[in-house]
Amino acid sequence: MSRYIATRAMRGANALVTEAELMLSRALKEKGADTPVSFPNTAYYLPTILGMTGKTIEKLGDLQPIIKYARDLLHPIPAFSKWTPYLGETLDSGMATLLAAETIEAVRFAYGLQPEPMPGFKLSGGTSFTSPENEGENLDGHLNGPIDDIQLRSWGIQLVDGRMPGFAAIVGCAKSNAVAVKIVRELQRRNILTFLCGNVNGRSIIHQLQEEGVELGYNTFTVPFGTDTISAIYALGFATRSALTFGGLKPGMSREILLYNKERVFAFVLALGEVDDLKYAAAAGAINFGFPVIADTVIPEILPTGVTTYEHVVSMPFNAIEGKDDLERAEQLVQKCIEVRGVKVKVSNVDVPVPYGSAFEGEVVRKTDLRVEFGGKHSRAFEFLQMAKLDEVTDGKIDVVGSDFSSIPPQGSMDMGIIIKVAGRQMQQDFEPVLERQVHYFVNGASGIQHVGQRDIAWIRISNAAADKGFSLESFGKILHARFHEDFGAIVDKVQVTIITEPTLHAEWLEKARVAYDFRNKRLADLTDNKVDEFYSCTLCQSFAPNHVCVVSPERLGLCGAYNWLDCKASFSINPTGPNQPIKLGKQLDDRKGYWQGTNDYANIGSHGVVQEVSMYSIMENPMTACGCFECIVMLIPEANGVMVVSREDTSMTPAGMTFSTLAGVAGGGMQTPGVMGVGKFYLISPKFISADGGFKRVVWMSSVLKQTMQDEFKAVCEREGDPDLLDRIADERNVTTVEDLLAWLEAHNHPAMAMEPMF
Ligand code: SF4
Ligand code: ZN
């Protein structure tokens, strides 16, 4: 450990703790000790403080012992005459820095100073832009600030399945705007989540990217925290919550949380530009989590001593990096970061003229940036994947039938059909819809292309930037050919793509596709639990929630919503030793509650003995466990003799007196909790939805976002249940937020649950 780094980190920590003390005492004087403090939309209070100390901070006054503890962690700056191993002291200083930084941000929140205002700043994120009717955008002139629990959970599945290999916290300012863009693009290309913060002499990488028109926000995996170093604390709050949310660790288990991050979260810090005392101190904080720091300036290095997997701090002076120009140097720098942290990345080799990677999946093409669209309000686009015999498919052949979009005026639209033929010895007809659904993700991976919907309601946009770079209709075919081979190579040997814009052929194929969609719908409706003799396990989430198993049946999909029975079946074909294994049902022990010898045996093995029995159809008896990425939480409301269903997107208060975020802490962690379950939203419409407890009629309260987005599906369920108006009898957060109000509502609306037999 270099004395130089230790000295500067200790000095930085000292200064920051002092600053936090001053800010806090001023706030206590001005606002009072009882003033509430919190970060928005999280159940984890101030997450780093919660994780490291176990203290739940709710008021300004609660911060006093924290900052005292931070002060106690500080050490005197090492004397020049003395030689000691400084690692312990440096790490302590780092921890003090984190506690002080989070304290400062919390006080700023109390003053309304976070998220940091930035006039004219446009954040790309949220779920507002998902249909042709809704072109809303978030232009509120603020940076993002801390990541909320909703986003953390929805990224969860990508973190566990490896699509998102890790995260980078960039602190400072790049050599030039072009270098800033290149670094971020290189990270996006590898699907690495990127947090942006800090500045050098007032100029931040956030400014640089904003000037270059780079879309920042949740949608593009690049989250602007703040333009100072202190906001880097949000990255460590994110890391801490990963351990609490997915790892089943409890607040205060600081050692375990730090180890969890070291072993499972592939993150690193990239310091751009001059490193000041505060940055050294923050770096020391990150090293506690096992996250190495790579700097693009000259700093005396410290040697590996085992806190991080490889080196702690690596200096890679930008101008000394080999490369023919700055852009190549930027690429090398990112490469080095990945090596130092040992991040496992998978880059798709897709031959298109725009950047490509999952980080671009959520990217939005706004009307003003639009070159041409297919589908949406003014035209029809569809996509149709079919299996064919091996000799009927020419691998790699891409045909465009009809005119391209060169004659379409700017922002215009045209009809298009994407026909994909696949052949393979392991291919089955049942896999057609599984593969077809991938078109959405594959096409969306191209920067400047937006894909929404599926089947004959697909809606695809090409931006001006992408069109200018040469993105053409043929590019869709190239993407699909490459990605189907890459991701489904085990079942797909040949892929051929035809893009149709010619009107007669378009109509003809649309008709054929619709016949196939209908056929598939019927097949899916017929596919019930009692028609198969095996279910599938999913243990994908065990990399984060070690004892959780999803048991996936035709009528109950995985709680993340991403894996249904067919997906699991396909996945098993692709990877026979992977996370989806067939569970032979064997003897049925109870058909009402859904017990089989096979599912019980598997639950026992898969959960490493934590779960003995699992009921497929009951929330009250041995309900299925949950990791952390459930789409909804179903929870018993005893007074109402029914259950409420809370959506991950709902941030409001529920009749249980808890928000989704708080409830999630009860539901997750791989434990069986009777009366509480995390589920995928499509399980709600299954005939097997808590069928042992009375089924859908038990739902007394449901987040309005679910009612709205799944209206048609729920209407059909209400018909099925013999109560067509049932949906209107179910309360939501717009009218009911307490148990008392709920009971009054149920009474007034004559909800069936009131007359059903007691739930327990
Ligand atoms: Fe995780 Fe279950 Fe989804 Fe599999 S199905 S990814 S275990 S939540
Ligand atoms: Zn999960």
Coordinates of N, CA, C and O in Angstrom, one line a residue, residues 380-534:
R380 N -48.6 -1.0 -40.6 CA -48.7 -2.3 -40.0 C -47.4 -3.0 -40.1 O -46.8 -3.1 -41.2
A381 N -46.8 -3.4 -39.0 CA -45.6 -4.2 -39.0 C -45.9 -5.5 -38.3 O -46.7 -5.5 -37.3
F382 N -45.4 -6.6 -38.8 CA -45.5 -7.9 -38.1 C -44.2 -8.7 -38.2 O -43.4 -8.4 -39.1
E383 N -44.1 -9.6 -37.3 CA -42.9 -10.5 -37.3 C -43.4 -11.9 -37.1 O -44.3 -12.2 -36.3
F384 N -42.8 -12.8 -37.8 CA -43.3 -14.2 -37.9 C -42.2 -15.1 -38.1 O -41.5 -15.1 -39.0
L385 N -42.0 -16.0 -37.1 CA -40.9 -17.0 -37.1 C -41.5 -18.4 -37.3 O -42.5 -18.7 -36.6
Q386 N -41.0 -19.1 -38.2 CA -41.5 -20.4 -38.6 C -40.4 -21.4 -38.6 O -39.3 -21.0 -39.1
M387 N -40.7 -22.6 -38.3 CA -39.6 -23.6 -38.4 C -39.8 -24.3 -39.8 O -40.9 -24.3 -40.3
A388 N -38.7 -24.7 -40.4 CA -38.8 -25.3 -41.7 C -37.8 -26.5 -41.8 O -37.0 -26.6 -40.8
K389 N -37.9 -27.2 -42.8 CA -37.0 -28.4 -43.0 C -35.6 -27.8 -43.3 O -35.4 -26.7 -43.9
L390 N -34.6 -28.6 -42.9 CA -33.2 -28.1 -43.1 C -32.9 -27.7 -44.6 O -32.3 -26.7 -44.9
D391 N -33.5 -28.5 -45.5 CA -33.2 -28.2 -46.9 C -34.0 -27.0 -47.5 O -33.9 -26.6 -48.6
E392 N -35.0 -26.5 -46.7 CA -35.8 -25.4 -47.2 C -35.2 -24.0 -46.7 O -35.8 -23.0 -47.0
V393 N -34.2 -24.1 -46.0 CA -33.6 -22.8 -45.5 C -32.2 -22.6 -45.9 O -31.4 -23.5 -45.9
T394 N -31.9 -21.4 -46.5 CA -30.5 -21.1 -46.8 C -30.0 -20.2 -45.8 O -30.4 -19.1 -45.6
D395 N -29.0 -20.7 -45.0 CA -28.5 -20.0 -43.9 C -27.9 -18.7 -44.3 O -27.1 -18.6 -45.3
G396 N -28.2 -17.6 -43.6 CA -27.6 -16.3 -43.9 C -28.2 -15.5 -45.1 O -27.9 -14.4 -45.3
K397 N -29.2 -16.1 -45.7 CA -29.8 -15.4 -46.9 C -30.8 -14.4 -46.3 O -31.6 -14.6 -45.5
I398 N -30.6 -13.2 -46.8 CA -31.5 -12.1 -46.4 C -32.1 -11.4 -47.7 O -31.3 -10.9 -48.5
D399 N -33.4 -11.5 -47.8 CA -34.1 -10.9 -48.9 C -34.9 -9.7 -48.5 O -35.5 -9.7 -47.4
V400 N -34.8 -8.6 -49.3 CA -35.8 -7.5 -49.1 C -36.7 -7.5 -50.3 O -36.2 -7.3 -51.4
V401 N -38.0 -7.7 -50.0 CA -38.9 -7.8 -51.1 C -39.8 -6.5 -51.0 O -40.5 -6.3 -50.1
G402 N -39.7 -5.7 -52.1 CA -40.4 -4.4 -52.1 C -39.4 -3.2 -51.9 O -38.2 -3.4 -51.9
S403 N -39.9 -2.0 -51.9 CA -39.1 -0.9 -51.9 C -38.5 -0.6 -50.5 O -39.1 -1.1 -49.5
D404 N -37.4 0.0 -50.4 CA -36.8 0.4 -49.1 C -37.4 1.7 -48.7 O -38.4 2.2 -49.3
F405 N -36.9 2.4 -47.6 CA -37.6 3.5 -47.1 C -37.1 4.9 -47.7 O -37.4 5.9 -47.2
S406 N -36.2 4.8 -48.7 CA -35.6 6.0 -49.2 C -36.7 7.0 -49.8 O -36.5 8.2 -49.7
S407 N -37.8 6.5 -50.3 CA -38.8 7.4 -50.8 C -39.8 7.9 -49.8 O -40.7 8.7 -50.1
I408 N -39.7 7.3 -48.6 CA -40.6 7.8 -47.5 C -40.1 9.1 -46.9 O -39.0 9.2 -46.6
P409 N -41.0 10.1 -46.8 CA -40.6 11.4 -46.3 C -40.1 11.2 -44.8 O -40.5 10.3 -44.1
P410 N -39.3 12.2 -44.3 CA -38.9 12.1 -42.9 C -40.1 12.0 -42.0 O -41.1 12.6 -42.2
Q411 N -39.9 11.2 -41.0 CA -40.9 10.9 -40.0 C -42.2 10.2 -40.5 O -43.2 10.1 -39.9
G412 N -42.0 9.6 -41.7 CA -43.1 8.9 -42.3 C -43.2 7.5 -41.9 O -42.4 7.0 -41.0
S413 N -44.1 6.7 -42.4 CA -44.3 5.3 -41.9 C -44.5 4.4 -43.1 O -44.9 4.9 -44.2
M414 N -44.2 3.2 -43.0 CA -44.5 2.2 -44.0 C -44.8 0.8 -43.5 O -44.4 0.5 -42.3
D415 N -45.5 0.0 -44.2 CA -45.8 -1.4 -43.8 C -44.6 -2.2 -43.9 O -43.8 -2.1 -44.9
M416 N -44.4 -3.2 -43.0 CA -43.3 -4.1 -43.1 C -43.6 -5.4 -42.5 O -44.4 -5.5 -41.5
G417 N -43.1 -6.5 -43.0 CA -43.2 -7.8 -42.4 C -41.8 -8.4 -42.3 O -41.0 -8.3 -43.2
I418 N -41.5 -9.0 -41.1 CA -40.3 -9.7 -41.0 C -40.6 -11.2 -40.9 O -41.2 -11.7 -39.9
I419 N -40.1 -12.0 -41.9 CA -40.4 -13.4 -41.9 C -39.1 -14.1 -41.6 O -38.1 -13.9 -42.3
I420 N -39.1 -14.9 -40.6 CA -37.8 -15.6 -40.2 C -38.1 -17.1 -40.4 O -39.1 -17.6 -39.8
K421 N -37.2 -17.8 -41.1 CA -37.3 -19.2 -41.2 C -36.1 -19.8 -40.5 O -35.0 -19.4 -40.8
V422 N -36.4 -20.7 -39.6 CA -35.3 -21.4 -38.9 C -35.4 -22.9 -39.1 O -36.5 -23.5 -39.2
A423 N -34.2 -23.5 -39.1 CA -34.2 -25.0 -39.2 C -33.1 -25.5 -38.3 O -32.1 -24.9 -38.1
G424 N -33.4 -26.7 -37.8 CA -32.4 -27.3 -36.9 C -32.8 -28.6 -36.4 O -34.0 -28.8 -36.2
R425 N -31.9 -29.5 -36.2 CA -32.3 -30.9 -35.8 C -33.0 -30.9 -34.5 O -33.9 -31.7 -34.2
Q426 N -32.6 -29.9 -33.6 CA -33.2 -29.9 -32.2 C -34.4 -29.0 -32.2 O -35.0 -28.8 -31.1
M427 N -34.8 -28.4 -33.3 CA -35.8 -27.4 -33.3 C -37.2 -28.1 -33.1 O -37.4 -29.2 -33.7
Q428 N -38.1 -27.5 -32.4 CA -39.5 -28.0 -32.2 C -40.5 -26.9 -32.5 O -40.2 -25.8 -32.3
Q429 N -41.6 -27.3 -33.0 CA -42.6 -26.3 -33.3 C -43.0 -25.4 -32.0 O -43.2 -24.2 -32.1
D430 N -43.0 -26.1 -30.9 CA -43.3 -25.3 -29.6 C -42.3 -24.2 -29.4 O -42.6 -23.3 -28.6
F431 N -41.1 -24.2 -30.0 CA -40.1 -23.2 -29.7 C -40.4 -22.0 -30.6 O -39.7 -20.9 -30.4
E432 N -41.2 -22.1 -31.6 CA -41.4 -20.9 -32.5 C -41.8 -19.6 -31.7 O -41.1 -18.6 -31.9
P433 N -42.8 -19.7 -30.8 CA -43.1 -18.4 -30.1 C -42.0 -18.0 -29.2 O -41.7 -16.8 -29.0
V434 N -41.2 -18.9 -28.7 CA -40.1 -18.6 -27.8 C -39.1 -17.8 -28.6 O -38.6 -16.7 -28.1
L435 N -38.7 -18.3 -29.8 CA -37.7 -17.6 -30.6 C -38.3 -16.3 -31.1 O -37.6 -15.3 -31.2
E436 N -39.5 -16.3 -31.6 CA -40.1 -15.1 -32.2 C -40.1 -13.9 -31.2 O -39.9 -12.8 -31.5
R437 N -40.3 -14.3 -29.9 CA -40.3 -13.2 -28.9 C -38.9 -12.5 -28.8 O -38.8 -11.4 -28.3
Q438 N -37.9 -13.2 -29.2 CA -36.5 -12.7 -29.1 C -36.3 -11.5 -30.0 O -35.4 -10.7 -29.9
V439 N -37.1 -11.5 -31.1 CA -37.0 -10.4 -32.1 C -36.9 -9.1 -31.4 O -36.1 -8.2 -31.8
H440 N -37.8 -8.9 -30.5 CA -37.9 -7.7 -29.7 C -36.5 -7.3 -29.1 O -36.1 -6.2 -29.3
Y441 N -35.9 -8.2 -28.4 CA -34.6 -7.9 -27.8 C -33.5 -7.7 -28.8 O -32.7 -6.8 -28.7
F442 N -33.5 -8.6 -29.8 CA -32.4 -8.6 -30.8 C -32.4 -7.3 -31.5 O -31.4 -6.6 -31.7
V443 N -33.6 -6.9 -32.0 CA -33.7 -5.7 -32.9 C -33.4 -4.4 -32.0 O -32.7 -3.5 -32.4
N444 N -33.9 -4.4 -30.8 CA -33.7 -3.3 -29.9 C -32.3 -3.1 -29.5 O -31.9 -2.0 -29.1
G445 N -31.5 -4.1 -29.6 CA -30.0 -3.9 -29.3 C -29.3 -3.0 -30.1 O -28.2 -2.5 -29.8
A446 N -29.8 -2.6 -31.3 CA -29.1 -1.7 -32.2 C -29.4 -0.3 -31.8 O -30.5 0.1 -31.5
S447 N -28.3 0.5 -31.6 CA -28.5 1.9 -31.2 C -29.2 2.7 -32.3 O -28.9 2.6 -33.5
G448 N -30.3 3.4 -31.9 CA -31.0 4.2 -32.8 C -32.2 3.5 -33.4 O -32.9 4.0 -34.2
I449 N -32.4 2.2 -32.9 CA -33.6 1.5 -33.3 C -34.5 1.2 -32.1 O -33.9 0.8 -31.1
Q450 N -35.8 1.4 -32.3 CA -36.7 1.1 -31.2 C -37.7 0.1 -31.6 O -38.3 0.2 -32.7
H451 N -37.8 -0.9 -30.7 CA -38.8 -2.0 -31.0 C -39.8 -2.1 -29.9 O -39.4 -2.2 -28.7
V452 N -41.1 -2.1 -30.2 CA -42.1 -2.3 -29.2 C -43.1 -3.3 -29.7 O -43.3 -3.4 -30.9
G453 N -43.7 -4.1 -28.8 CA -44.7 -5.0 -29.2 C -44.2 -6.3 -29.8 O -43.0 -6.6 -29.8
Q454 N -45.1 -7.1 -30.3 CA -44.7 -8.4 -31.0 C -45.8 -8.8 -32.0 O -46.7 -8.0 -32.2
R455 N -45.6 -9.9 -32.6 CA -46.5 -10.4 -33.6 C -47.0 -9.4 -34.6 O -46.2 -8.7 -35.2
D456 N -48.3 -9.2 -34.7 CA -48.8 -8.2 -35.7 C -49.0 -6.8 -35.1 O -49.7 -6.0 -35.8
I457 N -48.6 -6.6 -33.9 CA -48.7 -5.2 -33.4 C -47.2 -4.7 -33.1 O -47.0 -3.9 -32.2
A458 N -46.3 -5.2 -33.8 CA -44.9 -4.7 -33.7 C -44.9 -3.3 -34.1 O -45.6 -2.9 -35.0
W459 N -43.9 -2.5 -33.5 CA -43.8 -1.1 -33.9 C -42.3 -0.8 -33.8 O -41.7 -0.9 -32.7
I460 N -41.8 -0.5 -34.9 CA -40.3 -0.3 -35.0 C -40.0 1.1 -35.6 O -40.6 1.5 -36.5
R461 N -39.0 1.7 -34.9 CA -38.6 3.0 -35.4 C -37.1 3.0 -35.7 O -36.3 2.4 -35.0
I462 N -36.8 3.7 -36.8 CA -35.4 4.0 -37.1 C -35.1 5.5 -37.0 O -35.8 6.3 -37.5
S463 N -34.1 5.8 -36.2 CA -33.7 7.2 -36.0 C -33.0 7.8 -37.2 O -32.4 7.0 -38.0
N464 N -33.0 9.1 -37.3 CA -32.2 9.7 -38.3 C -30.7 9.3 -38.2 O -30.1 9.1 -39.2
A465 N -30.2 9.3 -37.0 CA -28.8 9.0 -36.8 C -28.5 7.6 -37.4 O -27.5 7.4 -38.1
A466 N -29.3 6.7 -37.1 CA -29.1 5.3 -37.6 C -29.2 5.2 -39.1 O -28.4 4.6 -39.8
A467 N -30.2 5.9 -39.6 CA -30.4 5.9 -41.1 C -29.2 6.5 -41.8 O -28.7 6.0 -42.8
D468 N -28.7 7.7 -41.2 CA -27.6 8.3 -41.8 C -26.3 7.5 -41.8 O -25.5 7.5 -42.7
K469 N -26.2 6.6 -40.7 CA -25.0 5.7 -40.7 C -25.2 4.5 -41.6 O -24.3 3.7 -41.8
G470 N -26.3 4.4 -42.3 CA -26.5 3.3 -43.2 C -27.3 2.2 -42.8 O -27.3 1.1 -43.4
F471 N -28.0 2.3 -41.7 CA -28.9 1.2 -41.2 C -30.0 1.1 -42.2 O -30.7 2.0 -42.6
S472 N -30.2 -0.2 -42.7 CA -31.2 -0.4 -43.8 C -32.1 -1.5 -43.4 O -32.0 -2.1 -42.3
L473 N -33.1 -1.8 -44.2 CA -34.0 -3.0 -44.0 C -33.2 -4.3 -43.9 O -33.5 -5.1 -43.0
E474 N -32.2 -4.4 -44.7 CA -31.3 -5.6 -44.6 C -30.7 -5.8 -43.3 O -30.4 -6.9 -42.8
S475 N -30.4 -4.6 -42.6 CA -29.7 -4.7 -41.3 C -30.5 -5.5 -40.3 O -30.0 -6.2 -39.4
F476 N -31.9 -5.4 -40.4 CA -32.7 -6.3 -39.5 C -32.4 -7.7 -39.7 O -32.3 -8.5 -38.7
G477 N -32.3 -8.1 -40.9 CA -31.9 -9.5 -41.2 C -30.6 -9.9 -40.6 O -30.4 -11.0 -40.1
K478 N -29.6 -9.0 -40.8 CA -28.3 -9.3 -40.3 C -28.3 -9.5 -38.8 O -27.6 -10.4 -38.2
I479 N -29.0 -8.7 -38.1 CA -29.1 -8.8 -36.6 C -29.7 -10.1 -36.3 O -29.2 -10.9 -35.4
L480 N -30.8 -10.4 -36.9 CA -31.6 -11.6 -36.5 C -30.7 -12.9 -36.8 O -30.7 -13.8 -36.0
H481 N -30.1 -12.9 -38.0 CA -29.3 -14.1 -38.3 C -28.2 -14.3 -37.3 O -28.0 -15.4 -36.8
A482 N -27.5 -13.2 -37.0 CA -26.4 -13.3 -36.0 C -26.8 -13.7 -34.6 O -26.3 -14.6 -34.0
R483 N -27.8 -13.1 -34.2 CA -28.3 -13.3 -32.8 C -28.9 -14.7 -32.6 O -28.7 -15.3 -31.5
F484 N -29.7 -15.2 -33.5 CA -30.3 -16.5 -33.4 C -29.2 -17.6 -33.3 O -29.3 -18.5 -32.5
H485 N -28.2 -17.4 -34.1 CA -27.1 -18.4 -34.1 C -26.4 -18.3 -32.7 O -26.0 -19.3 -32.1
E486 N -26.1 -17.1 -32.3 CA -25.4 -16.9 -31.1 C -26.1 -17.4 -29.9 O -25.5 -18.1 -29.0
D487 N -27.4 -17.0 -29.7 CA -28.1 -17.4 -28.5 C -28.8 -18.7 -28.5 O -29.1 -19.3 -27.5
F488 N -29.1 -19.2 -29.7 CA -29.9 -20.4 -29.8 C -29.3 -21.4 -30.7 O -29.9 -22.3 -31.3
G489 N -27.9 -21.3 -30.8 CA -27.2 -22.2 -31.7 C -27.4 -23.7 -31.5 O -27.3 -24.5 -32.4
A490 N -27.8 -24.0 -30.2 CA -28.0 -25.4 -29.9 C -29.3 -26.0 -30.6 O -29.4 -27.2 -30.8
I491 N -30.3 -25.1 -30.9 CA -31.5 -25.6 -31.5 C -31.6 -25.1 -33.0 O -32.5 -25.6 -33.7
V492 N -30.9 -24.1 -33.3 CA -31.1 -23.5 -34.6 C -29.8 -23.7 -35.4 O -28.7 -23.2 -35.0
D493 N -29.9 -24.4 -36.6 CA -28.7 -24.5 -37.4 C -28.7 -23.6 -38.6 O -27.6 -23.2 -39.1
K494 N -29.9 -23.2 -39.1 CA -30.0 -22.3 -40.2 C -31.0 -21.2 -40.0 O -32.1 -21.5 -39.5
V495 N -30.7 -20.0 -40.4 CA -31.6 -18.9 -40.3 C -31.7 -18.1 -41.6 O -30.7 -17.7 -42.1
Q496 N -32.9 -17.9 -42.1 CA -33.1 -17.1 -43.3 C -34.1 -16.0 -43.0 O -35.1 -16.3 -42.3
V497 N -33.9 -14.8 -43.5 CA -34.8 -13.7 -43.1 C -35.3 -13.0 -44.4 O -34.5 -12.8 -45.3
T498 N -36.6 -12.8 -44.5 CA -37.2 -12.0 -45.6 C -37.9 -10.8 -45.0 O -38.7 -11.0 -44.1
I499 N -37.5 -9.7 -45.5 CA -38.2 -8.4 -45.1 C -39.1 -8.0 -46.2 O -38.7 -7.9 -47.4
I500 N -40.4 -7.9 -45.9 CA -41.4 -7.6 -47.0 C -42.0 -6.2 -46.8 O -42.5 -5.9 -45.7
T501 N -41.9 -5.4 -47.9 CA -42.7 -4.2 -47.8 C -43.6 -4.1 -49.0 O -44.5 -3.3 -49.1
E502 N -43.5 -5.0 -50.0 CA -44.3 -5.1 -51.1 C -45.8 -5.4 -50.7 O -46.0 -6.4 -50.0
P503 N -46.8 -4.6 -51.1 CA -48.1 -4.6 -50.5 C -48.8 -6.0 -50.6 O -49.4 -6.5 -49.6
T504 N -48.8 -6.6 -51.8 CA -49.6 -7.8 -52.0 C -49.0 -8.9 -51.1 O -49.7 -9.6 -50.4
L505 N -47.7 -9.0 -51.2 CA -47.0 -10.1 -50.4 C -47.2 -9.8 -48.9 O -47.3 -10.8 -48.1
H506 N -47.1 -8.6 -48.5 CA -47.3 -8.2 -47.1 C -48.6 -8.7 -46.6 O -48.7 -9.3 -45.6
A507 N -49.7 -8.4 -47.4 CA -51.0 -8.9 -47.0 C -51.1 -10.4 -46.9 O -51.7 -11.0 -46.0
E508 N -50.5 -11.0 -47.9 CA -50.6 -12.5 -48.0 C -49.9 -13.1 -46.7 O -50.5 -14.0 -46.1
W509 N -48.7 -12.6 -46.4 CA -48.0 -13.2 -45.3 C -48.6 -12.8 -43.9 O -48.5 -13.5 -42.9
L510 N -49.2 -11.6 -43.9 CA -49.8 -11.2 -42.6 C -51.0 -12.2 -42.3 O -51.2 -12.6 -41.2
E511 N -51.7 -12.6 -43.4 CA -52.8 -13.6 -43.2 C -52.2 -14.9 -42.7 O -52.7 -15.5 -41.7
K512 N -51.1 -15.4 -43.3 CA -50.5 -16.6 -42.9 C -50.0 -16.5 -41.4 O -50.2 -17.5 -40.6
A513 N -49.5 -15.4 -41.1 CA -48.9 -15.2 -39.7 C -50.1 -15.3 -38.7 O -50.0 -15.9 -37.7
R514 N -51.2 -14.6 -39.1 CA -52.3 -14.6 -38.1 C -52.9 -16.0 -37.9 O -53.3 -16.3 -36.8
V515 N -52.9 -16.8 -38.9 CA -53.4 -18.2 -38.7 C -52.5 -18.9 -37.7 O -52.9 -19.6 -36.8
A516 N -51.2 -18.6 -37.9 CA -50.2 -19.3 -37.0 C -50.4 -18.7 -35.5 O -50.3 -19.5 -34.6
Y517 N -50.6 -17.4 -35.4 CA -50.7 -16.8 -34.1 C -51.9 -17.5 -33.4 O -51.9 -17.8 -32.2
D518 N -53.0 -17.7 -34.1 CA -54.2 -18.3 -33.6 C -54.0 -19.7 -33.1 O -54.4 -20.1 -32.0
F519 N -53.3 -20.4 -34.0 CA -53.0 -21.8 -33.7 C -52.2 -21.8 -32.4 O -52.5 -22.6 -31.5
R520 N -51.2 -20.9 -32.2 CA -50.4 -20.9 -31.0 C -51.2 -20.6 -29.8 O -51.0 -21.1 -28.7
N521 N -52.1 -19.6 -30.0 CA -53.0 -19.2 -28.8 C -53.8 -20.4 -28.3 O -53.9 -20.7 -27.1
K522 N -54.3 -21.2 -29.3 CA -55.1 -22.4 -28.9 C -54.2 -23.4 -28.2 O -54.5 -24.0 -27.2
R523 N -53.0 -23.6 -28.8 CA -52.1 -24.5 -28.2 C -51.7 -24.1 -26.8 O -51.7 -25.0 -25.9
L524 N -51.5 -22.9 -26.5 CA -51.2 -22.4 -25.2 C -52.3 -22.6 -24.2 O -52.2 -22.9 -23.1
A525 N -53.6 -22.3 -24.7 CA -54.7 -22.4 -23.9 C -54.9 -23.9 -23.5 O -55.4 -24.2 -22.4
D526 N -54.6 -24.8 -24.4 CA -54.7 -26.2 -24.2 C -53.6 -26.7 -23.2 O -53.8 -27.8 -22.7
L527 N -52.6 -26.0 -23.2 CA -51.4 -26.5 -22.4 C -51.7 -26.2 -20.9 O -51.4 -25.1 -20.4
T528 N -52.2 -27.2 -20.2 CA -52.5 -27.0 -18.8 C -51.7 -27.9 -18.0 O -51.1 -28.8 -18.5
D529 N -51.7 -27.6 -16.7 CA -50.8 -28.4 -15.8 C -51.1 -29.9 -15.8 O -50.2 -30.7 -15.7
N530 N -52.4 -30.2 -16.0 CA -52.7 -31.6 -15.9 C -52.4 -32.3 -17.3 O -52.6 -33.5 -17.4
K531 N -52.0 -31.6 -18.3 CA -51.7 -32.2 -19.6 C -50.3 -32.6 -19.8 O -49.9 -33.2 -20.8
V532 N -49.4 -32.2 -18.8 CA -48.0 -32.5 -19.0 C -47.6 -33.4 -17.8 O -48.2 -33.4 -16.8
D533 N -46.5 -34.1 -18.0 CA -46.0 -34.9 -16.9 C -44.7 -34.4 -16.3 O -44.1 -35.0 -15.5
E534 N -44.3 -33.2 -16.8 CA -43.1 -32.6 -16.1 C -43.3 -31.0 -16.1 O -43.8 -30.4 -17.0

